[in-house]
Coordinates of C-alpha atoms and ligand atoms in Angstrom, one line a residue:
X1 CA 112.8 101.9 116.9
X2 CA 109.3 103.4 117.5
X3 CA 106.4 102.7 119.9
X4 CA 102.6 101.9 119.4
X5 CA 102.3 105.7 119.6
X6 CA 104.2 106.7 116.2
X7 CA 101.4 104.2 114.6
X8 CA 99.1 107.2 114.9
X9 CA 99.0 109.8 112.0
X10 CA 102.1 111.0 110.6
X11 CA 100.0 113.4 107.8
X12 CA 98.3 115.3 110.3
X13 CA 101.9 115.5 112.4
X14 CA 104.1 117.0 109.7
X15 CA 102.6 120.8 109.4
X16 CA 105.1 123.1 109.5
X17 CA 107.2 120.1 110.1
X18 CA 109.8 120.1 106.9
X19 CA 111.8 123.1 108.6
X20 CA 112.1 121.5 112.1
X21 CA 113.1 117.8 110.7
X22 CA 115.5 118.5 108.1
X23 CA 117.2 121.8 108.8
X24 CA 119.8 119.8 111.0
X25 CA 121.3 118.3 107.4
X26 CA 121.3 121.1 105.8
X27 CA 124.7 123.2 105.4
X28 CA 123.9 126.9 105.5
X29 CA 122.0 126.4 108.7
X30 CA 125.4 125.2 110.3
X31 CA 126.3 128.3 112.1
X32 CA 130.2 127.4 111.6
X33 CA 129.3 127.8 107.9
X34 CA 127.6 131.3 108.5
X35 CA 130.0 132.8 111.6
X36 CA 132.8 132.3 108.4
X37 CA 130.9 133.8 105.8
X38 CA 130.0 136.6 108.3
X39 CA 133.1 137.3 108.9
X40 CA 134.9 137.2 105.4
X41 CA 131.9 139.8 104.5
X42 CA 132.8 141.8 107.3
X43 CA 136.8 141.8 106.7
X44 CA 136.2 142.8 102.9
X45 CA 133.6 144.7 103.1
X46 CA 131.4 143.5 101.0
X47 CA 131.1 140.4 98.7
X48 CA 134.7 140.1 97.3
X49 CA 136.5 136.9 95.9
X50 CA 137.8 135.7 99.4
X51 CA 134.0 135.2 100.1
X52 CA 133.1 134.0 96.8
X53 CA 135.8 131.5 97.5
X54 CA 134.2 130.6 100.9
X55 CA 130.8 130.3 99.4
X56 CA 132.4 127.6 96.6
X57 CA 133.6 125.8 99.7
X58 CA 130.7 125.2 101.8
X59 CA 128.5 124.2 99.1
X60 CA 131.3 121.7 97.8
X61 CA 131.2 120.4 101.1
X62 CA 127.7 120.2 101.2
X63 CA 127.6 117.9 98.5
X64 CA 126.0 120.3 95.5
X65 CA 128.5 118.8 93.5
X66 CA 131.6 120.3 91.6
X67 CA 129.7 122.0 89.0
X68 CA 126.9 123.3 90.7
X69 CA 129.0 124.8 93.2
X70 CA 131.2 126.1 90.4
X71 CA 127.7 128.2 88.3
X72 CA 125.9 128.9 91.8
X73 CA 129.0 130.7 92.7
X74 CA 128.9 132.4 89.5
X75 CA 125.6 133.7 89.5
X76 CA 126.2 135.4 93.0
X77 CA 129.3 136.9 92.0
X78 CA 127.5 138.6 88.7
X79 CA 124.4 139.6 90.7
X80 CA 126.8 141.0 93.5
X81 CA 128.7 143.1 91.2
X82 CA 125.5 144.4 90.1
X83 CA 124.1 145.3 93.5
X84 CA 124.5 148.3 95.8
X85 CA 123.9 146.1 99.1
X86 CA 127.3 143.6 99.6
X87 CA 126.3 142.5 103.3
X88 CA 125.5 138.6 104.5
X89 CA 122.3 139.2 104.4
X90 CA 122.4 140.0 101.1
X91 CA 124.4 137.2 99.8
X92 CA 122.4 134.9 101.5
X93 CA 119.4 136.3 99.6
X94 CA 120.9 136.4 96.5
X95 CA 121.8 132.2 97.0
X96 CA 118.5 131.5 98.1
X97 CA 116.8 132.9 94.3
X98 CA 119.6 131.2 92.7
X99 CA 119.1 127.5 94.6
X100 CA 115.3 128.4 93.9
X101 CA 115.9 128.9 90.4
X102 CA 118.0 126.1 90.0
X103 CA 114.7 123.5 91.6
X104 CA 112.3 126.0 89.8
X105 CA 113.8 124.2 86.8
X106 CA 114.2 120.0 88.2
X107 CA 111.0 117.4 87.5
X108 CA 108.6 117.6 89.6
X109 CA 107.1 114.7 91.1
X110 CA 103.9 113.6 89.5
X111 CA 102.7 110.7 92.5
X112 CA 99.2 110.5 92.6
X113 CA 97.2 108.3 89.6
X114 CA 93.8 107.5 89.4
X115 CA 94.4 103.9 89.9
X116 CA 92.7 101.5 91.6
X117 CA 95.6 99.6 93.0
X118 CA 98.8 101.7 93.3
X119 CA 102.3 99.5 92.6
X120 CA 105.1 101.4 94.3
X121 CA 108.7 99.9 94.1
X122 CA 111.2 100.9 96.6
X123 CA 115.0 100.2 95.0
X124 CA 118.2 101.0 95.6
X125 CA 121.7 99.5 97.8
X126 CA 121.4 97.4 100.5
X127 CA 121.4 99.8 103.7
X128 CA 119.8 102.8 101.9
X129 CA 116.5 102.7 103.9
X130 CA 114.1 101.0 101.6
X131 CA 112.6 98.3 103.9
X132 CA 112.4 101.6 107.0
X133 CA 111.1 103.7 103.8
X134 CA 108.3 100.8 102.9
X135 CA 107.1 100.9 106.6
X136 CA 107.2 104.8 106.8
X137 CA 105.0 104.7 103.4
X138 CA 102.8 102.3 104.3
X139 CA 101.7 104.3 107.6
X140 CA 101.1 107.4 105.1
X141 CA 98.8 105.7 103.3
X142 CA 97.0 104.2 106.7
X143 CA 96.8 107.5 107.8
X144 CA 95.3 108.7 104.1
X145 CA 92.7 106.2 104.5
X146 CA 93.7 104.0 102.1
X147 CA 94.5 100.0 102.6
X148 CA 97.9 98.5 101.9
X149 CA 99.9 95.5 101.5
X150 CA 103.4 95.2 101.5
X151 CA 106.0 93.0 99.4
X152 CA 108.8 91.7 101.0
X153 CA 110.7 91.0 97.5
X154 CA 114.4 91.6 99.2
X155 CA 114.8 87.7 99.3
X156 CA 118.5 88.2 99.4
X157 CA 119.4 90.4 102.8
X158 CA 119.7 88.4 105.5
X159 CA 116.9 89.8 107.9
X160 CA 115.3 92.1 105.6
X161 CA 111.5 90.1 105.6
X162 CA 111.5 89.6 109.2
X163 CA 112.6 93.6 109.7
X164 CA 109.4 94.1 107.1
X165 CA 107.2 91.4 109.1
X166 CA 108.0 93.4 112.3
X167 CA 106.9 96.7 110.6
X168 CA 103.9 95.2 109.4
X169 CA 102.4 93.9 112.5
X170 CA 103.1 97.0 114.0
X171 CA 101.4 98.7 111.7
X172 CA 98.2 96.4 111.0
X173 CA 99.0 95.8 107.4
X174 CA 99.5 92.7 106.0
X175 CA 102.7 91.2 104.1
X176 CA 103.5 88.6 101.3
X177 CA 106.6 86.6 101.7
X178 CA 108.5 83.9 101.0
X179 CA 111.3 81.9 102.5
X180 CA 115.1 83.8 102.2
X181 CA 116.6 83.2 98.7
X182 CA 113.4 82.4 96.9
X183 CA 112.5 84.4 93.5
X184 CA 112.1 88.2 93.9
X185 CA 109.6 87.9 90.9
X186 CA 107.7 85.1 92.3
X187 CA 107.2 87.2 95.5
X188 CA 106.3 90.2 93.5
X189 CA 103.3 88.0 91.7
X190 CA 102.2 86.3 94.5
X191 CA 101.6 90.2 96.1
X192 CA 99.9 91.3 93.0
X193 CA 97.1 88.5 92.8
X194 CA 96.8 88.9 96.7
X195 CA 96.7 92.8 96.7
X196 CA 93.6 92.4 93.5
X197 CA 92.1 89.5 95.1
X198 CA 91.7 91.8 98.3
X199 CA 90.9 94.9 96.4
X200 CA 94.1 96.7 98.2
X201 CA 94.9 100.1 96.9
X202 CA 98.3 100.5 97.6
X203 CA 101.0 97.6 97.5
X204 CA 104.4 99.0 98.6
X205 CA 107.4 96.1 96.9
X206 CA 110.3 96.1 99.0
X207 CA 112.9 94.9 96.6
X208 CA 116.5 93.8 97.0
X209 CA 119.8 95.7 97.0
X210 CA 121.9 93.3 95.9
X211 CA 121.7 89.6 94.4
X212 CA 124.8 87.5 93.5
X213 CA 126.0 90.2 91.3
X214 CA 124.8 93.7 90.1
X215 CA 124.0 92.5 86.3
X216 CA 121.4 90.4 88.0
X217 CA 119.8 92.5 90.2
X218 CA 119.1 94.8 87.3
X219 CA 117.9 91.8 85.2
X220 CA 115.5 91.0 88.2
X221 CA 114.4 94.5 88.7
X222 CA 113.5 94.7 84.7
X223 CA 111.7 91.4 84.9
X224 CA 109.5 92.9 88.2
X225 CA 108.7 95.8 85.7
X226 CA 107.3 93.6 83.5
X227 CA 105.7 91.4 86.1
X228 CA 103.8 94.5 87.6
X229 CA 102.8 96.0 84.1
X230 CA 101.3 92.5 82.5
X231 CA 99.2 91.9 85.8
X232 CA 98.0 95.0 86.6
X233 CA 97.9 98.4 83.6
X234 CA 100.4 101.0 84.2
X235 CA 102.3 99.4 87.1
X236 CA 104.5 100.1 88.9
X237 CA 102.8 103.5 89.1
X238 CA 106.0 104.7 90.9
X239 CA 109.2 103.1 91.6
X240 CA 111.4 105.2 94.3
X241 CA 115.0 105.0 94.7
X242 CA 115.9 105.2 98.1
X243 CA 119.3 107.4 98.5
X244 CA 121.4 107.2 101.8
X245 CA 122.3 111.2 101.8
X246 CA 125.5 110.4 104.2
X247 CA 126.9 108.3 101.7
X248 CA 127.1 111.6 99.5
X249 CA 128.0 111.7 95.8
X250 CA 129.6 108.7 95.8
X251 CA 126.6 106.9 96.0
X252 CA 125.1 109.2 92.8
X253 CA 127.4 106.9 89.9
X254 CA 125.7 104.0 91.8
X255 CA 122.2 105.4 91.4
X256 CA 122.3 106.4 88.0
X257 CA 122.3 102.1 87.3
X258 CA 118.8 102.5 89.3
X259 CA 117.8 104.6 87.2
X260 CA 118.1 103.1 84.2
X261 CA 117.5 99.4 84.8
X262 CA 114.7 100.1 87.5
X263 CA 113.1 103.1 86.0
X264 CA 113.4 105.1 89.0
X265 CA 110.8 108.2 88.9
X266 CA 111.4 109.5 92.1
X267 CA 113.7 109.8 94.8
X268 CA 113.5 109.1 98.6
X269 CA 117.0 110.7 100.2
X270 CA 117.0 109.2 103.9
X271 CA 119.5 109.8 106.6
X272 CA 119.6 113.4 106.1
X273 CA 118.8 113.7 109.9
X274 CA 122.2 112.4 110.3
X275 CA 124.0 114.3 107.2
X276 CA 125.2 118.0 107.2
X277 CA 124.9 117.7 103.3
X278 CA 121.7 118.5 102.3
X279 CA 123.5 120.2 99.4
X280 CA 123.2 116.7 97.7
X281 CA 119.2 117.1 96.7
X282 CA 120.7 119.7 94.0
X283 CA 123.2 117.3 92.9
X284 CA 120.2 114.5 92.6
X285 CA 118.7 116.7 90.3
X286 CA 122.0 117.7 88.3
X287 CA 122.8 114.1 87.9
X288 CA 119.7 112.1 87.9
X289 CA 117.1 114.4 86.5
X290 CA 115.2 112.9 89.5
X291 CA 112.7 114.8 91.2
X292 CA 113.2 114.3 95.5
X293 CA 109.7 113.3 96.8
X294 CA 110.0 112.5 99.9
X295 CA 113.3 112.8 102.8
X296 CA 114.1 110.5 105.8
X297 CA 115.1 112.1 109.1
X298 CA 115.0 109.3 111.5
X299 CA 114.1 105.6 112.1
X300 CA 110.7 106.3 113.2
X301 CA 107.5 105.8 111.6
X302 CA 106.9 109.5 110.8
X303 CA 110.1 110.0 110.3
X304 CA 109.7 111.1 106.3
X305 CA 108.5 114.6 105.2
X306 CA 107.1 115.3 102.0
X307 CA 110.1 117.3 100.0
X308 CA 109.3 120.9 99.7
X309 CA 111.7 122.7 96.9
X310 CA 110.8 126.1 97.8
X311 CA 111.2 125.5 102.2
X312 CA 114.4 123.1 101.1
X313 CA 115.6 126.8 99.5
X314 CA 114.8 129.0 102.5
X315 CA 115.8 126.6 104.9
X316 CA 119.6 126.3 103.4
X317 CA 119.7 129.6 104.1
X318 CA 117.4 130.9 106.7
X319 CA 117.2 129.7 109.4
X320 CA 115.8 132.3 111.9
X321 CA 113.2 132.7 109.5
X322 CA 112.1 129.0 109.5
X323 CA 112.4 128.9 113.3
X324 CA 109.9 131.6 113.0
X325 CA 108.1 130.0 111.0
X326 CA 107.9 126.7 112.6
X327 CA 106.4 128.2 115.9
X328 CA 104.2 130.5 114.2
Ligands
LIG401 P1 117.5 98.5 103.3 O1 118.7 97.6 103.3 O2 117.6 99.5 102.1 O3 116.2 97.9 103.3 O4 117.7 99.5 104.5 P2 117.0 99.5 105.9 O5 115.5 100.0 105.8 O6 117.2 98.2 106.6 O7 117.7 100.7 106.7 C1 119.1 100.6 107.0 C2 119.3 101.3 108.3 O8 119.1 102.7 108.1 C3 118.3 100.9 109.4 O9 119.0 100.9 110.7 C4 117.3 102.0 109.4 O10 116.7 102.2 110.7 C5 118.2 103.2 109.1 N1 117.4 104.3 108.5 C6 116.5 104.3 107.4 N2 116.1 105.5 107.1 C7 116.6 106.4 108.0 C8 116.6 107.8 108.2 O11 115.9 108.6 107.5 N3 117.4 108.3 109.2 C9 118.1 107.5 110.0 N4 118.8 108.1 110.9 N5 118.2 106.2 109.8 C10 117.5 105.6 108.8

């Protein structure tokens, strides 16, 4: 957990800091990955269907997902027949502007409005992060000058208000809760009147993961929609759904439900300090349509960097480069 210390600004701690926290989950920085790559290029000569093969491989393993792996492959093998230079540094290259193309093409995340009080929900399955990722957003928005007030709507996890309670007295901000078991949407109302009686501009709802069955939940989680939306215009401004990236695609068949029911216009993949799948964000945005906003890479405070397509890209790939870059 963190100290008093990790209360001070994240913002002004992250620059240059998206290569340095998340290169350890992602694939192509694994040197294991690259020795075999090297080598295959070196015992052909040049990029021939053993490599290709190879390259399928790792990004299966990296959680791209089937299909991706499948046309990502095939782009490098058209461009490669096309191209006098066959060496690793030139597939590597020619995988980087496909990836880029690919996230060139996914939603962008559209996460400021004008609003005077910003609703944020935070959904997804029990464990995923969201109550860590409600703490880790609120201290943003500290640092960004702005006042918050946090929801502690997961009535259901044993533990989860308490954990938020903790967070927020670490972190100055105040938090609306009921007793265990009590009404997610009675929670979420009681945070809406406080947080326009105050004048807050940012309430951050921490919702469940999981109530006595999954129909439920997603009946609950429509309900809070309309909650927010009839007490305060346009709300929830944002509602995030918080992906565990070790639990890999698995967890994607789980998430779509999210997205329908909740809403979901953004996602938040945590854990990916502890994942060497960081393939997965292309498989968010095959399967979800989602756009990744932010990533988790550690149970601290400032442990969630802003996602960057175009670093994500070079940093699959490059990683020399983004060491440079990251002292420079
Ligand atoms: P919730 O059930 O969705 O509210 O999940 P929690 O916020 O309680 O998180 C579950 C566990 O994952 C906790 O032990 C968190 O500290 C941990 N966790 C959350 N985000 C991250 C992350 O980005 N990296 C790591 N390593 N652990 C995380």
């Amino acid at each position: 957990m963190s100290s008093d210390s990790e209360k001070t600004a994240p913002v002004a701690r992250e620059r240059g800091g998206f290569f340095a926290k998340v290169k350890r989950g992602l694939f192509m920085t694994h040197t294991e990955v690259l020795e075999k790559l090297s080598s295959a290029v070196k015992k052909s000569l040049g990029i021939d269907e053993s490599v290709l093969e190879l390259l399928e491989e790792a990004l299966v393993a990296a959680d791209v997902g089937a299909e991706t792996a499948s046309a990502l492959t095939d782009a490098v093998r058209t461009r490669a027949n096309g191209s006098e230079r066959k060496d690793l540094a030139a597939l590597r290259t020619m995988l980087r502007e496909e990836i880029e193309n690919l996230l060139a093409s996914a939603p962008r995340p559209d996460r400021r409005t004008e609003a005077p009080l910003l609703v944020t929900f935070l959904v997804g399955v029990n464990g995923s992060g969201k109550t860590t990722t409600a703490a880790k957003l609120a201290a943003r928005e500290i640092a960004a000058g702005r006042s918050v007030l946090l929801a502690a709507a997961d009535t259901f996890r044993a533990g989860a208000i308490d954990q938020l309670q903790t967070w927020a007295d670490r972190l100055d901000v105040g938090v609306v809760r009921h007793r265990e078991g009590a009404d997610p949407s009675a929670v979420l109302y009681d945070a809406l009147s406080a947080a326009k009686a105050r004048g807050t501009q940012t309430l951050l709802v921490d919702t469940a993961g999981r109530l006595h069955t999954k129909k439920n939940l997603m009946e609950e989680l429509s309900k809070m929609r309309r909650i927010a939306g009839r007490e305060v215009p346009g709300a929830p401004h944002e509602t995030l759904l918080v992906l565990d990236a070790t639990t890999g695609l698995n967890g994607l068949s789980q998430a779509r439900r999210f997205v329908e029911a909740a809403g979901a216009t953004g996602v938040v993949l945590t854990k990916l300090d502890g994942s060497a799948r960081g393939g997965i964000v292309l498989a968010i945005y095959r399967e979800l349509k989602l756009p990744v906003v932010f990533v988790g890479v550690g149970e601290a405070v400032d442990d969630l960097v802003p996602f960057d397509p175009s670093e994500y890209a070079r940093a699959l790939l490059d990683d020399e480069g983004a060491e440079a870059r990251v002292q420079s």
